[in-house]
Coordinates of C-alpha atoms (C1' of nucleotides) in Angstrom, one line a residue:
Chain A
X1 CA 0.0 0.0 0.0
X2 CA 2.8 2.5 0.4
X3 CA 4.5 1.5 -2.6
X4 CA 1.0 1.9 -4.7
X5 CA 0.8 5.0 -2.7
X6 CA -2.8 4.6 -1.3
X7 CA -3.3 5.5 2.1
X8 CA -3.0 2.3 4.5
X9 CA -6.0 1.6 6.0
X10 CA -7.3 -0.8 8.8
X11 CA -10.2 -2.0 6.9
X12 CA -8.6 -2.0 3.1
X13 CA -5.2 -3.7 4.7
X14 CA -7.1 -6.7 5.9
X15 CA -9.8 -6.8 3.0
X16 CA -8.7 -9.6 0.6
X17 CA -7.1 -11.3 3.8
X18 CA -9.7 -13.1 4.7
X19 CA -8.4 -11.8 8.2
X20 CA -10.0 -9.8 10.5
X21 CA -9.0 -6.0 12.0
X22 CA -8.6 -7.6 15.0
X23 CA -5.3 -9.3 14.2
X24 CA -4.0 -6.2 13.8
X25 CA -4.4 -5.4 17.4
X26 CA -3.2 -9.0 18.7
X27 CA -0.2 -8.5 16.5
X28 CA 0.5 -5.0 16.3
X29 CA -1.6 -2.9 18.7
X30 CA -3.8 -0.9 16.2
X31 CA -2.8 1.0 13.6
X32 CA -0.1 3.1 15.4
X33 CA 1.9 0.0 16.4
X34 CA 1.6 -1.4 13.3
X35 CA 2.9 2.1 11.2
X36 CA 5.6 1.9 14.0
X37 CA 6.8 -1.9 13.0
X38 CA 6.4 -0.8 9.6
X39 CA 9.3 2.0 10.2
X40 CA 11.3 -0.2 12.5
X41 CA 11.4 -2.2 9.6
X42 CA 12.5 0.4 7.2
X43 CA 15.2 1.4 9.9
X44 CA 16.3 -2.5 10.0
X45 CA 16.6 -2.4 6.1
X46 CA 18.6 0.6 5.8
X47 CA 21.0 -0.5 8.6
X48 CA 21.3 -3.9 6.6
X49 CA 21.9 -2.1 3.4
X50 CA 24.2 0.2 4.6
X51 CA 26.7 -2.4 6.7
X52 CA 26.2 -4.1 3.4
X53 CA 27.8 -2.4 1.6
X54 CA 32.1 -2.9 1.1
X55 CA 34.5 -1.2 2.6
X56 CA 37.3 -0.1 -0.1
X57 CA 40.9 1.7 0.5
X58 CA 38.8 4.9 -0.2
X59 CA 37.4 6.1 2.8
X60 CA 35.9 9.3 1.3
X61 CA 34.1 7.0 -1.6
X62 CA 32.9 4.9 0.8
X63 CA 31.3 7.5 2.8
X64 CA 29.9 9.2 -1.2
X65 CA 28.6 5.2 -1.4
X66 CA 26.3 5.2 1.6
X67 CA 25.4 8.4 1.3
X68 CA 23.9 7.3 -2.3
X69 CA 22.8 3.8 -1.3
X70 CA 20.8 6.4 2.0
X71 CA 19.1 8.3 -1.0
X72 CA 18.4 5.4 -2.9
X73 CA 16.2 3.5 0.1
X74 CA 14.5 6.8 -0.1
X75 CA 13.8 7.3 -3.5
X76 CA 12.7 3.3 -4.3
X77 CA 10.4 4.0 -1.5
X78 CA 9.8 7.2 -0.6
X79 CA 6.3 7.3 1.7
X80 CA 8.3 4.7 3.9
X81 CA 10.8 7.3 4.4
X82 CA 8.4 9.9 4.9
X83 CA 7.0 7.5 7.5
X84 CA 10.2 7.0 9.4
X85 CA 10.8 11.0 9.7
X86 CA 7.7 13.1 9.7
X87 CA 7.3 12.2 13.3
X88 CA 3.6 11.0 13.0
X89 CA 4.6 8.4 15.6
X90 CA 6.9 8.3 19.0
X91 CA 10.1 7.4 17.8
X92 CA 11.3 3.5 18.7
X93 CA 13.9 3.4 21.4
X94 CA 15.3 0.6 19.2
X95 CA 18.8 0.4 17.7
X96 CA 18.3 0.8 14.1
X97 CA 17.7 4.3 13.8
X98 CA 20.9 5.1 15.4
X99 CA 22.7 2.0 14.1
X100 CA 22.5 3.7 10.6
X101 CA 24.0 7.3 12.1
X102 CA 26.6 5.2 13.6
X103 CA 27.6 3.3 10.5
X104 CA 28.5 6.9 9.2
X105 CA 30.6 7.8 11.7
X106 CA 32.7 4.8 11.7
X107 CA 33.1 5.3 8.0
X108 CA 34.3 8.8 8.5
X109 CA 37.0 7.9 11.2
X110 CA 38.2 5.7 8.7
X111 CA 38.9 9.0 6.3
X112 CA 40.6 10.4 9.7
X113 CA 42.8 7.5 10.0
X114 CA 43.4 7.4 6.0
X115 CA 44.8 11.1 6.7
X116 CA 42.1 11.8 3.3
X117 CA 40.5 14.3 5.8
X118 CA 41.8 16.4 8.7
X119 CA 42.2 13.9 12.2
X120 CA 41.5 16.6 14.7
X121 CA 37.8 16.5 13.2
X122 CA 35.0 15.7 15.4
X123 CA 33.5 12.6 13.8
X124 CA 30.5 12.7 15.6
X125 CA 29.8 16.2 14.7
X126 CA 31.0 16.1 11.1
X127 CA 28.8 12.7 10.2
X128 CA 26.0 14.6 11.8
X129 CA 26.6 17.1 8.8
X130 CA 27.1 14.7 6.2
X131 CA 23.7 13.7 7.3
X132 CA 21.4 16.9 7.9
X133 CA 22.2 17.4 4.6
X134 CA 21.3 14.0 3.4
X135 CA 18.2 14.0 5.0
X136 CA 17.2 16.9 3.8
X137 CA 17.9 16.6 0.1
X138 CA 15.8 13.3 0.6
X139 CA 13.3 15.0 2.2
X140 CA 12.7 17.3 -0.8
X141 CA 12.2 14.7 -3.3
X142 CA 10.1 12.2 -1.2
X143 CA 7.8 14.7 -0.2
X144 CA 7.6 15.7 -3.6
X145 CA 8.7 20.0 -3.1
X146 CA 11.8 19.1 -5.4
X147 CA 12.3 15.8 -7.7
X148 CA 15.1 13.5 -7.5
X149 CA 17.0 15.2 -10.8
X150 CA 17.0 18.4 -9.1
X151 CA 18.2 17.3 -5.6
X152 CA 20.5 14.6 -6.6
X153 CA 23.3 17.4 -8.6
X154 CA 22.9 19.7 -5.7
X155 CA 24.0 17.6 -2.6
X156 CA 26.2 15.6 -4.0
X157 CA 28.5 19.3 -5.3
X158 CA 27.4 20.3 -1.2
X159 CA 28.6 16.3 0.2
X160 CA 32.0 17.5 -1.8
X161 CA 32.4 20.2 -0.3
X162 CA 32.0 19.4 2.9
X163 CA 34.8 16.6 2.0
X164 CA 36.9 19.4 1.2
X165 CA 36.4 21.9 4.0
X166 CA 37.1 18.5 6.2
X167 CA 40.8 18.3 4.6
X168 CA 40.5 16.5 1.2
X169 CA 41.3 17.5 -1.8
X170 CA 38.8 19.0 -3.6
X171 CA 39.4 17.3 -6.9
X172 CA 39.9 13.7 -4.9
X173 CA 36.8 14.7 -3.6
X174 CA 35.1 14.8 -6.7
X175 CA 36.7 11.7 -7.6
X176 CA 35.8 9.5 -4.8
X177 CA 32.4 10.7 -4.6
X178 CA 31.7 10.4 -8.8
X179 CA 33.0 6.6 -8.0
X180 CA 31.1 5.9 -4.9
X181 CA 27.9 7.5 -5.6
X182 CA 27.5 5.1 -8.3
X183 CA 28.8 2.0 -5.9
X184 CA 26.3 3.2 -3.5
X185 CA 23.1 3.8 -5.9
X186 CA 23.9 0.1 -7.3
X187 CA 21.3 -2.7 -6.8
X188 CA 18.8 -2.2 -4.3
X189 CA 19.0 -4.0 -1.0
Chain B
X1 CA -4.5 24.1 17.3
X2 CA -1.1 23.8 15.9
X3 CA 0.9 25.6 19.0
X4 CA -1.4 23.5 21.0
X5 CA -0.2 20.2 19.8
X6 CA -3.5 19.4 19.0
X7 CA -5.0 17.9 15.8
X8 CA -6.4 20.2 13.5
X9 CA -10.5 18.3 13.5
X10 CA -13.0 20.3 11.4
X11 CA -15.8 19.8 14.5
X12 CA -13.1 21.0 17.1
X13 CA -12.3 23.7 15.1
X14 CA -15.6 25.4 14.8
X15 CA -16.6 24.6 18.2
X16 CA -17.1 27.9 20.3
X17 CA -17.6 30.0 17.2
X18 CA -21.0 29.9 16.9
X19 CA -20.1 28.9 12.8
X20 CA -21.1 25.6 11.5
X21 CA -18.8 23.4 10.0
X22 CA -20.2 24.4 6.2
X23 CA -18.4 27.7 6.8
X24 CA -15.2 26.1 5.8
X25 CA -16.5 24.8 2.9
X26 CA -17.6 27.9 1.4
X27 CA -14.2 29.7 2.2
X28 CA -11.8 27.1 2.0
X29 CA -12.9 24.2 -0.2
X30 CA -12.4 21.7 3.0
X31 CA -10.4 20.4 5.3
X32 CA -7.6 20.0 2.5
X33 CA -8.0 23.7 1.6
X34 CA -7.7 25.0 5.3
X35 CA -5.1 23.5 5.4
X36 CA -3.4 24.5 2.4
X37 CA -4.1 28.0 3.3
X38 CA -2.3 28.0 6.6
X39 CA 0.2 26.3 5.0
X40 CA 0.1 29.2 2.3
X41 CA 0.5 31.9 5.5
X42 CA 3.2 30.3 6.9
X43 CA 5.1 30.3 3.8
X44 CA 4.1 33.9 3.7
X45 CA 5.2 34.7 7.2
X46 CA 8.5 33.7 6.6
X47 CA 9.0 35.2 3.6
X48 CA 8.3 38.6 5.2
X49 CA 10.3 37.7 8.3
X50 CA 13.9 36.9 6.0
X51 CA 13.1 39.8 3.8
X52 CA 12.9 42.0 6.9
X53 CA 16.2 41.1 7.9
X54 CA 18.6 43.9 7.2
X55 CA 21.7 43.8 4.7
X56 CA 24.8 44.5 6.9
X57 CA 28.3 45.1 5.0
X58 CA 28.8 41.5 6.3
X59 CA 27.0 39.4 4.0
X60 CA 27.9 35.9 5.6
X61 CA 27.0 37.6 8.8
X62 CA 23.5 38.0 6.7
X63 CA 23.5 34.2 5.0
X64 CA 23.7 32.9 9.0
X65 CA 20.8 35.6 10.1
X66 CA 18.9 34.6 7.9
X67 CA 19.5 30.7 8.8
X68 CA 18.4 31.6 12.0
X69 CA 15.2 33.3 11.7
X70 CA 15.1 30.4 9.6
X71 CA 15.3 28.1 12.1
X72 CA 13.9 30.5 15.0
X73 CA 10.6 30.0 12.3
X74 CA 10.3 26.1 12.7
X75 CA 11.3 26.2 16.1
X76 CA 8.5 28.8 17.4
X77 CA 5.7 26.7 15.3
X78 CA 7.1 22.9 14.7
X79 CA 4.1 21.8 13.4
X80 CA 3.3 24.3 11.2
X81 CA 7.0 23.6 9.5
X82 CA 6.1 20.1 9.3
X83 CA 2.8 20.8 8.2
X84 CA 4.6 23.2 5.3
X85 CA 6.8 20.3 4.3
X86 CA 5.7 16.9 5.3
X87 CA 4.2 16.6 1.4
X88 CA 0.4 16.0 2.8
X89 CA -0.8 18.4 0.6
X90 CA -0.3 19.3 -2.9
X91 CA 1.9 22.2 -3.5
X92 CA 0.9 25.8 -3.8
X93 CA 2.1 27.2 -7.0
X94 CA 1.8 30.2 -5.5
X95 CA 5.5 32.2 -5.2
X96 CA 5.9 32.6 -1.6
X97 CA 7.5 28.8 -1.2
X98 CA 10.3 29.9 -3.8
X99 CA 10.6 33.3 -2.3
X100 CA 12.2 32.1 1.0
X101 CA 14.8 29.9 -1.2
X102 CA 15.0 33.6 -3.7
X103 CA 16.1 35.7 -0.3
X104 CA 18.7 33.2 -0.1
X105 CA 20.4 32.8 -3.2
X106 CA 20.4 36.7 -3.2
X107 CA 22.5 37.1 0.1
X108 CA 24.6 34.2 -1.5
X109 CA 25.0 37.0 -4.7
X110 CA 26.0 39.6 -2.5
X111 CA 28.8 37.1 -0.9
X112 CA 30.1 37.0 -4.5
X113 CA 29.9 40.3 -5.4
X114 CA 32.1 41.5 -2.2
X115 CA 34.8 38.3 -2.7
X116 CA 33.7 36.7 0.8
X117 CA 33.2 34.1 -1.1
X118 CA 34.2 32.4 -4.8
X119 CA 32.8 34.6 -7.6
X120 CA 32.9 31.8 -9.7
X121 CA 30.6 30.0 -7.4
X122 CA 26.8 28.9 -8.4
X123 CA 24.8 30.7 -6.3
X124 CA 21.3 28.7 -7.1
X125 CA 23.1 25.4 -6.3
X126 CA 25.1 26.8 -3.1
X127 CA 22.4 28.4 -1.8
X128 CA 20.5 25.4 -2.5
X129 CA 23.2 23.2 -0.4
X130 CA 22.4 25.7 2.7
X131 CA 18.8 25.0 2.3
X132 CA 19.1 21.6 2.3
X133 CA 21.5 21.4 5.2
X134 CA 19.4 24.0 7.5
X135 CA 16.3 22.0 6.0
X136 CA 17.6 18.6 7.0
X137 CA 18.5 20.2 10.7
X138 CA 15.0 21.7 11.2
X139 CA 13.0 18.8 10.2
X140 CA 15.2 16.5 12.8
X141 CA 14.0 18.7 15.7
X142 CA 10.8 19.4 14.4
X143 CA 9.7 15.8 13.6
X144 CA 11.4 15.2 17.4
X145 CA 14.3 12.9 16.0
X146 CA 16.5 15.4 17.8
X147 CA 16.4 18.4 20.3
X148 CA 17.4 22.0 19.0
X149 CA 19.9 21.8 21.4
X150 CA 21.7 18.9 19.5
X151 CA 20.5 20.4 16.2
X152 CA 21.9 23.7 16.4
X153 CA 25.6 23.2 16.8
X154 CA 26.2 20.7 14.3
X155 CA 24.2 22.5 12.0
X156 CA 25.8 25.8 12.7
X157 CA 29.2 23.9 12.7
X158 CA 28.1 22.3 8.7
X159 CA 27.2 26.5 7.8
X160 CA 30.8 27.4 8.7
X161 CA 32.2 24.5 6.7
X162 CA 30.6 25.5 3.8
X163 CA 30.8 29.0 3.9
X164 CA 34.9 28.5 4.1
X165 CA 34.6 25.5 1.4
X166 CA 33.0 28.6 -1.0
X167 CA 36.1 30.6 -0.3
X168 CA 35.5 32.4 2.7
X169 CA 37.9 32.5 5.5
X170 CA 37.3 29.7 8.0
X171 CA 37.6 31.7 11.0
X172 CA 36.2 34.9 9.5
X173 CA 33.1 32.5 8.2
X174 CA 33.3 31.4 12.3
X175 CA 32.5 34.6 13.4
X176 CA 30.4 36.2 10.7
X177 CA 28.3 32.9 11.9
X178 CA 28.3 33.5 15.6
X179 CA 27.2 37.4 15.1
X180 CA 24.7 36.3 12.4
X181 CA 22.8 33.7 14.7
X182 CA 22.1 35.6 17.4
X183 CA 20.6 38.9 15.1
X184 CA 18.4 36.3 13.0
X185 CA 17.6 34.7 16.6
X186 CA 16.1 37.7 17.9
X187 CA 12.4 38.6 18.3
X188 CA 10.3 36.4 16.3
X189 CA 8.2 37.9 13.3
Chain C
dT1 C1' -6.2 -38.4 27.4
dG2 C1' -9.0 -35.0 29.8
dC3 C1' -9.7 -30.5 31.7
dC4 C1' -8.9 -25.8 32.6
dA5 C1' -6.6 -21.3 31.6
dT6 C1' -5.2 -18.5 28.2
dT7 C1' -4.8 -16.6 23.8
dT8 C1' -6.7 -15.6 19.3
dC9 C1' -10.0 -13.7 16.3
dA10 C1' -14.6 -12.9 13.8
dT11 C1' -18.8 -10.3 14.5
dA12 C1' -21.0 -6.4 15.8
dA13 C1' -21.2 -2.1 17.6
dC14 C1' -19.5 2.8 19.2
dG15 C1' -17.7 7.3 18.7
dT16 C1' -15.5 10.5 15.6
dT17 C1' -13.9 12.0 11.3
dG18 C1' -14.5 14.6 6.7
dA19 C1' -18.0 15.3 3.3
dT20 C1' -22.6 16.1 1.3
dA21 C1' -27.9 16.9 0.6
dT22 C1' -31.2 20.0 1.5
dA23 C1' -33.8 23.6 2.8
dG24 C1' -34.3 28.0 4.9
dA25 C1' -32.0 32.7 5.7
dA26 C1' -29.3 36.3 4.1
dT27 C1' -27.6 39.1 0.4
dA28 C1' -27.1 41.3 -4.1
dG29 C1' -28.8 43.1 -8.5
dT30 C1' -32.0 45.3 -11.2
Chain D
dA1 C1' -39.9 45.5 -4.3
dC2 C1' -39.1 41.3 -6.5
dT3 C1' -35.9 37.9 -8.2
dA4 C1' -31.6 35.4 -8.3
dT5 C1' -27.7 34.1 -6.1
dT6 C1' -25.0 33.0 -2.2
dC7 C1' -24.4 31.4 2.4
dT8 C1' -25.0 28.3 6.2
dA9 C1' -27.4 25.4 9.9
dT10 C1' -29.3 20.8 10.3
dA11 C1' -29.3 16.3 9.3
dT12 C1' -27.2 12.5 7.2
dC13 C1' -23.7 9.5 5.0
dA14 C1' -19.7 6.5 4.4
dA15 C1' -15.4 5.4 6.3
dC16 C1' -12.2 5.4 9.9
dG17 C1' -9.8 3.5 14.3
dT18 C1' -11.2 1.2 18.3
dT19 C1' -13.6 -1.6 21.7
dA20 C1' -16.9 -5.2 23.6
dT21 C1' -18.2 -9.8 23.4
dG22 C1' -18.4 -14.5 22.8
dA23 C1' -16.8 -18.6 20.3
dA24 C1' -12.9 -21.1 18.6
dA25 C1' -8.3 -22.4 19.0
dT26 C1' -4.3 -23.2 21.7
dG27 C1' -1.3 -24.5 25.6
dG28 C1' 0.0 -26.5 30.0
dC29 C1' -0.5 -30.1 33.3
dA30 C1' -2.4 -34.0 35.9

DNA sequence: TGCCATTTCATAACGTTGATATAGAATAGT
DNA sequence: ACTATTCTATATCAACGTTATGAAATGGCA
């Protein structure tokens, strides 16, 4: 239903089913707790995606890599990544949401220790960057204010240049993110 | 109903004013149109708020003002932000969305013009990167994911890096931030 | 196996939502 | 002053999420 874009429904989920509504309270506790599973499960995904993917002697393509393979989860499904972010629903004190954040900070003390990007950064701080901006370019497409085609030639010319006012060469930059933006948007997990 | 947490229900809404609920039929096509109209003022508000923000002889100073009123906007009235941006309606064609992202990439022009920054720069797409980066931050504390508090730092931090990756002097770009933040904090319009 | 406690789930209903049909009141135009 | 149009209050509708209820299924234990 969020792939076909209709808005999910108690009574049009279960029609077909042969099911009843009430399942959905035995197994998910109405409608809320089932949206919530539903964005756990997008969280889950992503993490799985993202620790999916290689890690190269490029530390800086890497980190152009999951920031595509990110956009990419949000463009193949965008009203799922809507649902995970418009806060419509108490956020889950789970891992995944986190896990994903912290899979971009490992992958930019990697570019500290490769000496690709200055090591008296704050990783913490600097992924947190890398990812405001991410999250907002994706939020511009999947709630439809900009399309994909627009947004994509912007961030990735603003993900460079953060790579370069963290130390890298500019150029390099460029380079490694041309190369890992395409590793990233590959095949969709 | 919106600073009030509380959702916006037609019957809730025209409780106490003596008006029946046909009333916003007749002016605002539905519940849909209401809607779409205080999105509409909200768009307005802040386009009148950034263009009321005055043009120093510091014109990063100015870009980081008006990322703060900016911000000061979504943070006074979170759910009208979301409400703005959470693609639940369909977008107004009217000008006063593009105007707020207009202010900017004119401040970005006068960065040019007095050599703060690269000349040779693109000021649509760079001040499209600062939209998407304050966008991205606002959205996370709006939607909840994260306080202000943790918002504003690391998004003020991502302003400074790419104000001194578009030529400007890091720690003149440091400080043209700090003074900025604080003018476009002030009063709320 | 036999029995009880618990869980699961279909049916039916309830309260609330946004939207509409209709008819009477207000307004505007000539 | 009469007509035509617009406005709006009342009543109603279909659809929504949720809850009550009782029957069926399941599980644990002697």
């Amino acid at each position: 239903m969020l792939a076909r874009r209709e808005t999910i429904t108690l009574r049009r989920l279960v029609a077909g089913t042969g099911v009843s509504t009430m399942a959905v309270y035995t197994y998910f506790d109405g409608m809320d707790g089932l949206r919530g599973a539903v964005r756990q499960e997008g969280f889950s995904r992503l993490a799985t995606r993202l620790n999916g993917l290689p890690a190269t002697d490029d530390p800086i393509s890497d980190l152009a890599a999951a920031g595509a393979a990110y956009a990419a989860s949000a463009r193949e499904n965008p009203e799922l990544y809507v649902l995970m972010f418009d806060g419509s629903l108490p956020l889950p004190d789970d891992q995944a949401a986190g896990a994903t954040l912290q899979c971009l900070i490992e992958i930019v003390q990697r570019a500290m220790n490769s000496e690709r990007v200055d090591p008296g950064l704050d990783a913490v701080v600097f992924a947190n960057e890398l990812w405001m901006l991410g999250h907002g370019a994706c939020m511009l497409f999947t709630t439809g204010v900009l399309s994909f085609d627009q947004v994509e030639p912007m961030v990735t010319s603003g993900l460079v240049r953060l790579y370069g006012a963290a130390g890298d060469d500019p150029d390099s930059a460029r380079r490694s993110l041309d190369y890992g933006w395409v590793r990233g948007l590959g095949e969709g997990g």
